[in-house]
mmCIF file with all atom_site columns, C-alpha atoms in Angstrom:
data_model
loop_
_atom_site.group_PDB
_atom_site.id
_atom_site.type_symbol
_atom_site.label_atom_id
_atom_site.label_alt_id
_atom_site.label_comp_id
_atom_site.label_asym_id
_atom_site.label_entity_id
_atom_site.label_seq_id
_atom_site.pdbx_PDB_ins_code
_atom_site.Cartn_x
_atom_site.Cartn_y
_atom_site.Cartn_z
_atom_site.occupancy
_atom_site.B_iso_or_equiv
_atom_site.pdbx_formal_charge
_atom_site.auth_seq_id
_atom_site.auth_comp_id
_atom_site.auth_asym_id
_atom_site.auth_atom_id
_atom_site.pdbx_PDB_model_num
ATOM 1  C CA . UNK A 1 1  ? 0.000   0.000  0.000   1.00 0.00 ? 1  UNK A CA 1
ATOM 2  C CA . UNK A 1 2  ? 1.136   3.330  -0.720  1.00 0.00 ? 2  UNK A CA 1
ATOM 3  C CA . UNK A 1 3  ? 2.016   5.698  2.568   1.00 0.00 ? 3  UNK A CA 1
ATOM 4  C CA . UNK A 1 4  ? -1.452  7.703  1.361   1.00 0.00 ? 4  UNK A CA 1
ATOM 5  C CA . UNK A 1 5  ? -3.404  4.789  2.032   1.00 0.00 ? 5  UNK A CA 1
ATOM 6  C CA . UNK A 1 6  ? -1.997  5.403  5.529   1.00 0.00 ? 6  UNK A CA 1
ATOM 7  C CA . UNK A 1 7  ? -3.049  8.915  5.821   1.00 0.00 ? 7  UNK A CA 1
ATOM 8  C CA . UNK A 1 8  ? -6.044  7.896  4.068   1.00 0.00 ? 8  UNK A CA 1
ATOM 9  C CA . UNK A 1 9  ? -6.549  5.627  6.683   1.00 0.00 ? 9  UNK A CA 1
ATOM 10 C CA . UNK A 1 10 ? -6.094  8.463  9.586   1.00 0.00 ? 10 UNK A CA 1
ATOM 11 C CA . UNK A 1 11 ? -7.946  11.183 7.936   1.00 0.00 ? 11 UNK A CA 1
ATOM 12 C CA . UNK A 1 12 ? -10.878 8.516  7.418   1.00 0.00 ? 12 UNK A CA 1
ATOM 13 C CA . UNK A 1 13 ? -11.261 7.816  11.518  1.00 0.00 ? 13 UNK A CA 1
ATOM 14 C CA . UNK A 1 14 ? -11.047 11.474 12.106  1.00 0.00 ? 14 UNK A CA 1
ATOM 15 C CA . UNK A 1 15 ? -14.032 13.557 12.038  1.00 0.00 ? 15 UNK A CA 1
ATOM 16 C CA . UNK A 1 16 ? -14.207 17.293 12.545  1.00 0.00 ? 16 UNK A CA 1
ATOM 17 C CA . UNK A 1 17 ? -12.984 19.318 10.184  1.00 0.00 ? 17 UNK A CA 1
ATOM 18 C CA . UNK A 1 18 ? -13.581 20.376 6.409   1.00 0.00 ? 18 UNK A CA 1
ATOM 19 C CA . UNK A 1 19 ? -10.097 20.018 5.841   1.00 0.00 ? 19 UNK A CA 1
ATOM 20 C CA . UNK A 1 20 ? -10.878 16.285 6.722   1.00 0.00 ? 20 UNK A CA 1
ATOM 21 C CA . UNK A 1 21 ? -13.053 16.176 4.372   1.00 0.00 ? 21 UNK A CA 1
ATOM 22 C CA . UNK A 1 22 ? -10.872 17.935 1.570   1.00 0.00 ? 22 UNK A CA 1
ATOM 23 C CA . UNK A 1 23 ? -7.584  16.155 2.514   1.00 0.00 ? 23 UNK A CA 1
ATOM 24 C CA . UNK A 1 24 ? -10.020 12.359 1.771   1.00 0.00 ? 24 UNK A CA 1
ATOM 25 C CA . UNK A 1 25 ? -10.658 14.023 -1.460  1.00 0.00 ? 25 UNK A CA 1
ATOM 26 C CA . UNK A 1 26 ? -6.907  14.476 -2.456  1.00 0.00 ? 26 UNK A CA 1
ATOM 27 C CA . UNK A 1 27 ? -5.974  11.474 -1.240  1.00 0.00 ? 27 UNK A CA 1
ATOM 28 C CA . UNK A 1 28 ? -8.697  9.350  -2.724  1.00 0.00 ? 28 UNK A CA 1
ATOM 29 C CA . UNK A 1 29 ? -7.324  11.363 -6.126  1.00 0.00 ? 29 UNK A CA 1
ATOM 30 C CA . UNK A 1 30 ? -3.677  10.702 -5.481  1.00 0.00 ? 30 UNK A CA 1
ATOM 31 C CA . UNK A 1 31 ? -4.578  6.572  -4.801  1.00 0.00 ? 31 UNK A CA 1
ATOM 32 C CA . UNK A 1 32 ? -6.667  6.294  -7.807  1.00 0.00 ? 32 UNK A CA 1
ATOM 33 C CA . UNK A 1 33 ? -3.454  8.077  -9.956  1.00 0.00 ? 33 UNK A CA 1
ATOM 34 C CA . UNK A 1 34 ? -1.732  5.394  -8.538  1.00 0.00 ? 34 UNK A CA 1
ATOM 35 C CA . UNK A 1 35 ? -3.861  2.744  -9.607  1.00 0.00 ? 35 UNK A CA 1
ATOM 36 C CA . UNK A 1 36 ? -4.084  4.248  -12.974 1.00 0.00 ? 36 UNK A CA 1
ATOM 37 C CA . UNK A 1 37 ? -0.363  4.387  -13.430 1.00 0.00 ? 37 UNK A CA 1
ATOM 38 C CA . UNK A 1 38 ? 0.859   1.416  -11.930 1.00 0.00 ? 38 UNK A CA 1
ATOM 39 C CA . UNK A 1 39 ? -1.618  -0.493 -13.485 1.00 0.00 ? 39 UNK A CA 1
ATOM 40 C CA . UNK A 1 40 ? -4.617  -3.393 -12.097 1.00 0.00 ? 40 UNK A CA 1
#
């Protein structure tokens, strides 16, 4: 798993900010890039 997936992982649990929120987002983005580019 990529480190974002850790972060992900954090971010996920907490719950009480829009940054949360907007930080899920971005890493959602960045994991799916990474799924893209490394391939299935």
């Amino acid at each position: 798993m990529p480190p974002v997936y850790d972060h992900f992982g954090r971010w996920f649990f907490q719950d009480n900010d829009e940054v949360h929120q907007v930080s899920v987002i971005v890493a959602l983005c960045y994991y799916l890039v990474n799924i893209v580019l490394l391939g299935p």
